[in-house]
Short mmCIF file of C-alpha atoms in Angstrom, two decimals:
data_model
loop_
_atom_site.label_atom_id
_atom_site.label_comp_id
_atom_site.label_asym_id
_atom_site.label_seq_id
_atom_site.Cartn_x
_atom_site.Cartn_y
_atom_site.Cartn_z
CA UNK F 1 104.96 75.71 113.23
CA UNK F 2 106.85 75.05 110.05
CA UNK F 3 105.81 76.95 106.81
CA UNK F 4 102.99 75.04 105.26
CA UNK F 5 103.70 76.15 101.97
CA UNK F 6 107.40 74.87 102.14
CA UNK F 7 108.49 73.65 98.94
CA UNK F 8 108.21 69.92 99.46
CA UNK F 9 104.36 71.04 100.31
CA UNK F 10 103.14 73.00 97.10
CA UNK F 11 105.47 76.19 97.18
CA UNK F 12 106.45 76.43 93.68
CA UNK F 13 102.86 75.11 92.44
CA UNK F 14 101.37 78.00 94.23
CA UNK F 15 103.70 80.75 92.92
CA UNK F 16 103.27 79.61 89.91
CA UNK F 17 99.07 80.39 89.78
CA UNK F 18 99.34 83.29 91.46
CA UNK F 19 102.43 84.83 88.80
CA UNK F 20 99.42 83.16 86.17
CA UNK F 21 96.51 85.47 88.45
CA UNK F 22 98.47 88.50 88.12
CA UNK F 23 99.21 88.64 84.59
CA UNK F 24 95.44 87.85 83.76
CA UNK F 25 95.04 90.87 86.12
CA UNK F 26 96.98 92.67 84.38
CA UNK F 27 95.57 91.73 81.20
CA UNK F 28 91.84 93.23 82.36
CA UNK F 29 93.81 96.01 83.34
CA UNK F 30 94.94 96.35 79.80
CA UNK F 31 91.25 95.67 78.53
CA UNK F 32 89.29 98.15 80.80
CA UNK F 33 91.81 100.70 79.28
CA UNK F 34 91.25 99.70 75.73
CA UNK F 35 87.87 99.94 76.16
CA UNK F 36 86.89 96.01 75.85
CA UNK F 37 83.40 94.71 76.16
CA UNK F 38 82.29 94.25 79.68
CA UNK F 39 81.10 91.21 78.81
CA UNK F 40 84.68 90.52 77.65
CA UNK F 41 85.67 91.88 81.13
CA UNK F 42 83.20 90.04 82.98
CA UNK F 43 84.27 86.91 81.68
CA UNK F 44 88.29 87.18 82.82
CA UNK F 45 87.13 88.12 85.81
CA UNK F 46 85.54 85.07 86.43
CA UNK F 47 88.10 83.09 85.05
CA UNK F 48 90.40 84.86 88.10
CA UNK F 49 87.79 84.35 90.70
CA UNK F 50 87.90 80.84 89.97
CA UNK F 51 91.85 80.57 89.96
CA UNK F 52 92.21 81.99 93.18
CA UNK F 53 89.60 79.92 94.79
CA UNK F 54 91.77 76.68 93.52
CA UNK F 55 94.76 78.62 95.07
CA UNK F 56 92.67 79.01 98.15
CA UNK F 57 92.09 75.25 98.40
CA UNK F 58 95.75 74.12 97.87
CA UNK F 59 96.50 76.66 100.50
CA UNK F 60 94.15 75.02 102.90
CA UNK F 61 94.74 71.63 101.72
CA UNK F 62 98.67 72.44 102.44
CA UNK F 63 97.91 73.60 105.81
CA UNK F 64 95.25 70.53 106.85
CA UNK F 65 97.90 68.47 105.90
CA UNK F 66 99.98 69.78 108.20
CA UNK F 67 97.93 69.86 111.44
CA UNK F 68 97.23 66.43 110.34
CA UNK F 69 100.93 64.97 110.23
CA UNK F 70 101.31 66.67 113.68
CA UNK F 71 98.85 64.56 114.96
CA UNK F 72 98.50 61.12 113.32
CA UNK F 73 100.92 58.35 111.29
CA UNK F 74 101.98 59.65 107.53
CA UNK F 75 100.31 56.68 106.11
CA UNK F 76 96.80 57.82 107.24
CA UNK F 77 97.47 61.03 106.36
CA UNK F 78 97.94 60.56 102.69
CA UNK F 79 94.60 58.47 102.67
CA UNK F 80 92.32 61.27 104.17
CA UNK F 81 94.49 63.69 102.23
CA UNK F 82 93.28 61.75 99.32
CA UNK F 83 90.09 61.62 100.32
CA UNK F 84 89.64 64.90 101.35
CA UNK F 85 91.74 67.00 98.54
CA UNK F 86 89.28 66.29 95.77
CA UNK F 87 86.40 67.34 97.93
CA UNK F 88 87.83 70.59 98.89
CA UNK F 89 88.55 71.52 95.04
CA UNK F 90 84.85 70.19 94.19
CA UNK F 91 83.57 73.05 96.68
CA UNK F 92 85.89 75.98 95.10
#
């Protein structure tokens, strides 16, 4: 199977969040050693949790897009793709 993540798919959009994710990682990183708040802590870490879950669902959203071009007209695709996409992010 072709890469689901090829660039015409959401490559670049991907890369780009998870370059974001890793800075904010390093950021705690940076905080833990300065001796931040944990509440301080706490709260980038959620802010990370969330990220990668909307990384998650563009991941699977990439890859449910391509089983479904495999199997059914473009056309129909982009509807349930448009259906489905803002249902997915709704559950991360």
């Amino acid at each position: 199977m072709a890469n689901d993540l090829a660039p015409e798919n959401c490559q670049g959009e991907i890369l780009s969040r998870l370059k974001r994710i890793e800075g904010q990682v390093r950021g705690i990183t940076r905080m833990i050693e300065e001796n931040r708040s944990c509440s301080d802590i706490i709260m980038q870490l959620a802010a990370i949790k969330a990220a990668i879950s909307q990384v998650g669902a563009s991941v699977l959203s990439a890859y449910l897009a391509s089983c479904l071009e495999a199997e059914i007209e473009e056309e129909k695709v982009k509807k349930a793709l448009a259906e489905f996409t803002p249902l997915l992010k709704k559950w991360f």
